């Protein structure tokens, strides 16, 4: 196994055959998984996005555009000028309103998602949070100068704006996550906290009473698992296929046996599958679906394995004449 | 984040244009900084691009996403700038200036900057073409085929160079990759 092939795997440039080769190699030993992990971490470290003053830059740019579009110096109003003054007027009213309501709510806000649908919000620093059905997030109206702290009950996806001066901290019942700017999903379930990182580097740590202990770092593609009872943190490369389905309707399968694929589809699309041949568990699927209709997903599965999936009465029947999957 | 891009595509309205600017500005500047090693120059390149884009917003036809258009445009402009040696003569002096500036930071800040410096330094020490291929894969998220097409190379060359790039970075940065790997407990979750 050479670096070239591993990098292809990491950057999604593998052919089907190469994918299988790498996956097979990965299954071979923990050492191999570690090596891939190390490469992934290295890849994560090469993220070099810095802080720039976007507001100032936008001011400069709009000024420059204004100067070109109304060289006479102000008699002709252009879109940019108009908008700025509208915003200034509206802001004055808004500020007054916020000031009044915040006296009542202790300066923090809570976003509580309804029991049947996720809900999204944007925080004062531009970070975006999507909260899954039934979960809630509590955050201050505006963040202080040394950190950005929010509290989570349940499950949410975070897209955190980069700010190296102010770490973004998500606190749950007995765990904490700290980042400077990245995107990740956190799910609290019973006595555990599950972290899935999609971009950047995230630090995960347990909290006992008010004492926090050592951090474990996770990069894109990695999943962390914090057991509240023991305070131990575990690391896994395997993530459930539908970990982000509620957020962006994505399903990720990596050498997943077909029965498991069907189970995931049953759960997320509210359908039922029936299959008769035992060999179906040898059929492995490696692919990503994002916001696809069920019919299209089924078509992909049919084509990949050379089988037929037909809707009969209220169930999908999975049929294979050869009683096996085609070699891809 | 890919799923939010769908809202941003309309750059010929002021709202859409400003949204695109705010969304991509920092990342684009960082990308250009990687080439030019100068923050002011980086911001200038990006702002110039957006300025020109606003001028031709009604006549331009962008194939593919706004994001990839912007990245390709700043990349080409950066390479252009380098070619004209505008920066190269200042580079050595600039390095001295930056080194002196670093020493004034507090100890907390210094640690993270040090890492970033090590990383940017390591990337810059790669041969030019390997560096460019790496940047296009890493920061523009281009597939090997796309990189090969844009640079007129074979895919084999791109594969080869990417492998060498990571191997090189691993060698250069081996001491800053934390020793987590020794302490990992891997639990397969059901």
XYZ file of C-alpha atoms in Angstrom:
518
model
C 0.000 0.000 0.000
C 1.606 3.225 -1.079
C 0.905 6.849 -0.250
C -0.284 7.572 -3.763
C -3.210 5.194 -3.480
C -4.056 6.341 0.033
C -4.128 9.972 -1.075
C -6.414 9.015 -3.946
C -8.690 7.385 -1.403
C -8.611 10.397 0.867
C -9.409 12.839 -1.938
C -12.149 10.728 -3.504
C -10.222 10.031 -6.676
C -10.309 6.249 -6.564
C -11.797 3.962 -9.163
C -14.208 1.268 -7.946
C -11.445 -1.330 -7.977
C -9.030 0.891 -6.097
C -11.692 1.685 -3.493
C -12.152 -1.984 -2.795
C -8.409 -2.538 -2.641
C -7.982 0.191 -0.050
C -10.981 -0.914 1.960
C -9.728 -4.451 2.039
C -6.335 -3.229 3.190
C -7.969 -1.074 5.872
C -9.934 -4.014 7.195
C -6.681 -5.898 7.463
C -5.401 -4.343 10.629
C -5.646 -1.490 13.088
C -2.166 -0.417 12.007
C -3.516 0.234 8.546
C -6.401 2.287 9.862
C -3.958 4.266 11.964
C -1.869 5.020 8.941
C -4.888 6.342 7.070
C -5.886 8.314 10.160
C -2.466 9.888 10.304
C -2.698 10.886 6.661
C -6.153 12.301 7.208
C -4.924 14.295 10.159
C -2.040 15.633 8.116
C -4.489 16.612 5.406
C -6.581 18.373 8.018
C -3.566 20.290 9.308
C -2.898 21.808 5.909
C -6.024 23.896 6.267
C -4.616 27.388 6.235
C -7.628 29.637 6.256
C -6.864 32.856 8.061
C -8.876 35.700 9.480
C -9.530 38.697 7.313
C -11.655 41.696 8.139
C -14.498 40.943 5.757
C -16.601 43.890 6.896
C -13.806 46.333 6.201
C -13.090 44.691 2.875
C -16.745 44.942 1.884
C -16.756 48.603 2.865
C -13.705 49.233 0.691
C -15.199 47.392 -2.232
C -18.586 49.098 -2.072
C -16.859 52.433 -1.792
C -14.788 51.672 -4.850
C -17.837 50.581 -6.812
C -19.737 53.665 -5.701
C -16.947 55.918 -6.897
C -16.974 54.368 -10.315
C -20.717 54.376 -10.674
C -21.357 57.947 -9.527
C -18.185 59.888 -10.216
C -19.950 63.208 -9.653
C -19.748 62.414 -5.994
C -23.145 61.784 -4.575
C -26.054 63.240 -6.438
C -26.855 59.968 -8.151
C -27.654 57.380 -5.514
C -26.678 53.850 -6.356
C -27.861 50.565 -4.922
C -25.087 50.303 -2.386
C -25.653 53.704 -0.840
C -29.395 53.246 -0.720
C -29.085 49.945 1.008
C -26.662 51.175 3.639
C -28.925 54.007 4.768
C -31.947 51.709 4.869
C -30.028 49.337 7.074
C -28.907 52.129 9.381
C -32.496 53.253 9.922
C -33.802 49.743 10.455
C -30.959 48.900 12.796
C -31.798 51.746 15.115
C -35.325 50.421 15.555
C -34.107 46.855 15.856
C -31.570 47.688 18.518
C -34.242 49.307 20.631
C -36.493 46.264 20.258
C -33.734 43.828 21.185
C -32.777 45.888 24.186
C -36.314 45.739 25.496
C -36.916 42.036 24.928
C -33.578 41.063 26.380
C -34.369 42.609 29.695
C -37.005 39.934 29.924
C -35.029 36.967 28.678
C -31.743 37.253 30.514
C -29.766 37.892 27.370
C -29.877 34.317 26.141
C -32.040 32.791 23.454
C -33.132 29.193 22.994
C -33.922 27.565 19.709
C -36.181 24.592 20.347
C -36.884 22.487 17.294
C -40.388 21.064 17.036
C -40.816 17.348 17.514
C -41.250 16.620 13.834
C -38.779 18.825 11.998
C -35.300 20.267 12.287
C -34.790 23.998 12.719
C -31.968 26.335 11.762
C -30.559 29.577 13.025
C -27.618 31.897 12.465
C -25.739 33.228 15.474
C -24.411 36.729 15.957
C -20.964 35.690 14.672
C -22.363 34.167 11.499
C -22.111 30.569 12.664
C -24.979 28.423 11.457
C -26.662 25.776 13.588
C -29.226 23.222 12.443
C -31.029 21.585 15.343
C -32.684 18.218 14.838
C -36.331 17.578 15.681
C -36.967 17.781 19.405
C -33.533 19.137 20.252
C -32.611 22.590 21.511
C -29.724 24.986 21.600
C -29.250 27.889 24.023
C -26.983 30.797 23.132
C -26.364 34.407 24.102
C -27.785 37.190 21.996
C -24.230 38.255 21.248
C -20.975 36.612 22.151
C -18.417 38.096 24.521
C -14.867 38.844 23.547
C -13.025 35.789 24.751
C -15.233 32.867 23.793
C -18.448 31.768 22.127
C -20.379 29.398 24.353
C -23.620 27.598 23.501
C -25.498 24.768 25.190
C -26.965 21.771 23.427
C -29.641 19.302 24.411
C -30.014 16.563 21.797
C -28.601 16.699 18.300
C -27.407 19.521 16.059
C -25.137 20.266 13.133
C -22.725 23.175 13.492
C -21.070 25.273 10.810
C -18.830 27.496 12.873
C -17.313 30.711 11.593
C -13.606 30.871 12.009
C -12.436 33.167 14.804
C -9.057 32.389 16.280
C -9.581 34.952 19.031
C -12.727 33.316 20.324
C -13.048 29.545 20.575
C -16.534 28.201 19.912
C -17.593 25.875 22.698
C -20.624 23.589 22.704
C -21.513 22.306 26.125
C -23.755 19.335 26.756
C -24.723 17.610 29.966
C -21.302 16.118 30.586
C -19.240 16.907 27.569
C -17.748 19.765 25.666
C -16.526 20.415 22.183
C -14.198 23.259 21.231
C -13.333 24.594 17.785
C -12.082 27.755 16.120
C -14.019 27.280 12.917
C -15.187 24.059 11.296
C -18.341 22.006 10.717
C -19.460 18.997 12.699
C -22.431 17.174 14.152
C -23.041 16.493 17.824
C -25.569 14.023 19.119
C -26.302 13.433 22.769
C -28.017 10.139 23.438
C -28.656 8.818 26.935
C -25.261 8.566 28.575
C -23.143 9.303 25.562
C -22.115 12.067 23.212
C -21.417 11.367 19.570
C -19.308 13.693 17.465
C -18.985 13.557 13.687
C -16.593 15.994 12.048
C -17.197 17.022 8.457
C -14.618 19.794 8.153
C -11.706 21.100 10.199
C -10.413 19.987 13.568
C -12.539 19.553 16.678
C -11.482 19.011 20.298
C -13.716 16.801 22.431
C -13.519 16.484 26.201
C -15.600 15.227 29.135
C -16.591 17.473 32.053
C -16.879 16.258 35.592
C -18.650 18.752 37.790
C -16.914 21.865 36.595
C -13.534 20.343 35.960
C -12.717 19.611 32.330
C -10.086 17.089 31.397
C -7.817 16.352 28.489
C -8.862 16.973 24.891
C -9.006 14.466 22.091
C -8.757 15.901 18.579
C -10.875 14.801 15.632
C -10.583 15.750 11.993
C -12.848 15.522 8.967
C -14.393 12.116 8.508
C -13.693 11.025 12.041
C -16.197 10.151 14.679
C -15.730 10.497 18.426
C -17.732 8.832 21.174
C -17.747 10.127 24.754
C -19.112 7.811 27.421
C -20.492 10.059 30.178
C -20.259 7.358 32.799
C -16.566 6.625 32.413
C -15.413 9.884 30.861
C -13.590 7.834 28.250
C -13.356 8.940 24.651
C -13.315 6.480 21.791
C -12.485 7.014 18.159
C -14.080 5.336 15.191
C -13.741 5.602 11.469
C -17.094 4.007 10.866
C -20.051 6.331 10.865
C -23.643 5.350 10.442
C -24.786 5.829 6.884
C -27.570 8.228 7.810
C -25.756 10.272 10.449
C -26.521 13.483 8.544
C -29.717 12.477 6.762
C -31.920 14.830 8.780
C -29.594 17.701 7.909
C -28.860 17.335 4.198
C -30.529 14.080 3.148
C -27.164 12.424 2.649
C -26.462 8.732 2.954
C -22.915 7.419 2.960
C -22.206 3.755 2.320
C -18.700 2.267 2.496
C -18.591 -1.423 1.669
C -21.956 -1.711 3.338
C -23.749 -5.053 2.899
C -26.990 -4.673 0.957
C -29.285 -5.818 3.781
C -27.904 -2.968 5.895
C -28.358 -0.519 3.011
C -31.978 -1.577 2.698
C -32.497 -1.243 6.423
C -31.213 2.354 6.272
C -33.524 3.125 3.345
C -36.461 1.561 5.185
C -35.797 3.732 8.175
C -35.329 7.006 6.348
C -37.791 6.698 3.485
C -40.503 4.800 5.328
C -40.688 1.794 3.028
C -40.255 -1.967 3.339
C -37.998 -4.350 1.457
C -38.282 -8.114 1.083
C -35.472 -10.302 -0.154
C -35.262 -14.041 -0.541
C -31.677 -14.978 -1.278
C -29.087 -15.320 1.469
C -26.230 -14.286 -0.805
C -27.532 -10.750 -0.644
C -25.297 -10.076 2.315
C -22.248 -10.493 0.058
C -23.345 -7.488 -1.992
C -21.339 -4.489 -0.816
C -22.233 -0.924 -1.699
C -19.838 2.003 -1.639
C -21.376 5.290 -2.653
C -22.830 8.586 -1.408
C -26.349 9.769 -1.990
C -27.266 13.371 -1.412
C -30.864 14.575 -1.633
C -31.843 11.799 -4.009
C -35.306 10.429 -4.592
C -35.843 6.878 -3.463
C -36.560 5.748 -7.034
C -33.152 6.982 -8.170
C -31.371 5.287 -5.297
C -33.138 2.041 -6.099
C -32.153 2.362 -9.741
C -28.508 2.782 -8.731
C -28.665 -0.332 -6.548
C -30.289 -2.336 -9.304
C -27.662 -1.351 -11.805
C -24.734 -1.795 -9.428
C -25.624 -5.355 -8.544
C -27.509 -6.500 -11.609
C -30.633 -7.214 -9.596
C -34.229 -6.124 -9.808
C -36.230 -4.271 -7.164
C -39.938 -4.070 -7.806
C -42.787 -2.532 -5.907
C -45.449 -5.119 -5.147
C -48.429 -4.133 -3.057
C -46.751 -2.118 -0.308
C -43.312 -3.659 -0.375
C -40.251 -3.625 -2.551
C -39.228 -7.101 -3.665
C -35.525 -7.651 -4.280
C -35.057 -10.298 -6.936
C -31.966 -11.815 -8.449
C -32.233 -14.495 -11.100
C -28.724 -15.705 -10.466
C -29.257 -15.576 -6.709
C -26.166 -13.408 -6.380
C -24.820 -9.951 -7.075
C -22.996 -9.053 -10.243
C -19.290 -8.318 -9.921
C -18.830 -4.573 -10.226
C -20.392 23.866 3.260
C -21.753 22.569 0.042
C -25.454 22.518 0.917
C -25.594 26.275 1.455
C -24.151 27.109 -1.928
C -27.492 26.811 -3.597
C -28.537 30.180 -2.205
C -25.492 32.042 -3.356
C -25.449 31.600 -7.078
C -27.174 34.869 -8.042
C -24.318 37.361 -8.236
C -25.965 39.990 -10.349
C -28.119 41.313 -7.541
C -26.553 43.369 -4.760
C -27.767 40.879 -2.139
C -26.407 37.890 -4.015
C -23.155 39.640 -4.784
C -22.590 40.729 -1.191
C -23.514 37.245 0.055
C -20.989 35.657 -2.285
C -18.353 38.186 -1.217
C -18.864 37.523 2.478
C -19.051 33.777 2.033
C -15.865 33.334 0.061
C -13.664 36.316 0.898
C -11.548 34.866 3.719
C -11.053 31.508 2.046
C -10.083 33.108 -1.260
C -7.639 35.502 0.421
C -6.056 32.602 2.295
C -5.734 30.706 -0.963
C -4.023 33.646 -2.649
C -1.850 34.229 0.412
C -0.550 30.717 -0.066
C 0.735 31.763 -3.469
C 1.844 35.313 -2.794
C 2.863 35.129 0.883
C 1.540 38.650 1.408
C -1.734 39.503 3.122
C -2.201 42.911 1.517
C -1.502 41.583 -1.947
C -3.888 38.690 -1.315
C -6.739 41.006 -0.325
C -6.010 43.224 -3.315
C -6.225 40.316 -5.757
C -9.525 39.129 -4.313
C -11.088 42.577 -4.135
C -9.982 43.326 -7.702
C -11.622 40.138 -8.831
C -14.919 40.989 -7.188
C -14.727 44.526 -8.522
C -14.302 43.287 -12.086
C -16.972 40.679 -11.508
C -19.451 43.352 -10.457
C -18.645 45.356 -13.596
C -19.441 42.453 -15.876
C -22.122 40.802 -13.786
C -24.768 41.078 -16.463
C -22.651 40.000 -19.378
C -20.691 37.174 -17.839
C -21.799 33.584 -18.118
C -20.371 31.409 -15.385
C -20.113 27.736 -16.232
C -20.348 25.608 -13.123
C -20.512 27.046 -9.635
C -19.674 30.582 -8.591
C -17.282 29.140 -6.047
C -15.163 27.243 -8.564
C -15.144 30.236 -10.883
C -13.810 32.467 -8.117
C -11.142 30.001 -7.073
C -9.942 29.439 -10.605
C -9.851 33.180 -11.260
C -7.756 34.007 -8.187
C -5.481 31.079 -8.830
C -4.770 32.263 -12.370
C -4.248 35.826 -11.228
C -1.891 34.671 -8.471
C 0.191 32.697 -10.918
C 0.201 35.741 -13.161
C 1.451 37.956 -10.388
C 4.193 35.522 -9.514
C 5.213 35.338 -13.122
C 5.686 39.069 -13.236
C 7.943 38.859 -10.215
C 6.040 41.600 -8.460
C 6.302 39.828 -5.189
C 9.425 37.787 -5.510
C 11.834 40.592 -4.836
C 9.959 41.547 -1.670
C 9.645 37.962 -0.530
C 12.978 37.735 1.212
C 12.564 41.075 2.988
C 8.975 40.225 3.796
C 10.019 36.994 5.424
C 12.289 38.960 7.735
C 9.464 41.367 8.577
C 7.044 38.516 9.291
C 9.574 36.721 11.478
C 10.090 39.852 13.538
C 6.361 40.425 13.813
C 5.837 36.862 15.108
C 8.105 37.441 18.066
C 5.804 40.125 19.397
C 2.840 37.803 19.832
C 1.773 36.462 23.223
C 2.780 32.906 24.002
C -0.736 31.517 23.458
C -1.063 32.917 19.993
C 2.448 31.971 19.093
C 1.726 28.267 19.335
C -1.036 28.164 16.783
C 0.772 30.529 14.437
C 3.837 28.420 14.693
C 1.966 25.388 13.500
C 0.390 27.289 10.654
C 3.766 28.758 9.729
C 5.330 25.324 9.710
C 2.561 24.033 7.474
C 2.592 26.946 5.016
C 6.379 26.792 4.993
C 6.380 23.094 4.243
C 3.898 23.493 1.405
C 6.032 26.273 -0.070
C 9.134 24.115 -0.083
C 7.646 21.708 -2.571
C 8.633 22.003 -6.227
C 6.389 24.497 -8.058
C 4.239 22.121 -10.037
C 3.732 19.710 -7.150
C 2.746 22.643 -4.971
C 0.237 23.897 -7.500
C -1.312 20.461 -7.962
C -1.538 20.058 -4.198
C -3.188 23.455 -3.749
C -5.717 22.798 -6.491
C -6.678 19.513 -4.883
C -6.630 20.690 -1.303
C -8.168 24.167 -1.521
C -10.191 24.112 -4.728
C -11.282 20.506 -4.144
C -10.669 19.695 -7.790
C -10.644 16.063 -8.891
C -7.446 14.696 -10.450
C -9.084 14.692 -13.875
C -9.914 18.397 -13.578
C -6.406 19.276 -12.427
C -4.902 17.250 -15.265
C -7.129 19.028 -17.775
C -6.421 22.518 -16.490
C -2.669 22.061 -16.334
C -2.378 19.910 -19.440
C -0.872 16.950 -17.634
C -1.630 13.259 -17.512
C -3.673 11.920 -14.621
C -0.760 9.653 -13.790
C 1.416 12.704 -13.211
C -1.196 14.245 -10.920
C -1.519 11.006 -8.943
C 2.219 10.724 -8.652
C 2.726 14.315 -7.565
C -0.057 14.127 -4.963
C 1.490 11.021 -3.449
C 4.851 12.731 -3.276
C 3.288 15.881 -1.824
C 1.754 14.041 1.128
C 4.879 11.991 1.689
C 6.911 15.196 1.736
C 4.523 16.942 4.137
C 4.518 13.969 6.429
C 8.268 14.017 6.584
C 8.397 17.774 7.210
C 5.629 17.871 9.796
C 6.066 14.566 11.551
C 6.801 16.161 14.888
C 3.674 18.289 15.053
C 1.174 15.524 14.316
C 0.102 14.697 17.875
C 0.854 11.310 19.323
C -2.833 10.499 19.511
C -2.317 7.463 17.348
C -0.569 5.710 20.191
C -3.419 6.352 22.586
C -6.360 5.592 20.333
C -8.914 3.097 21.446
C -10.942 2.104 18.476
C -14.450 1.011 19.156
C -16.640 -0.114 16.316
C -20.005 1.415 16.935
C -23.119 -0.584 16.176
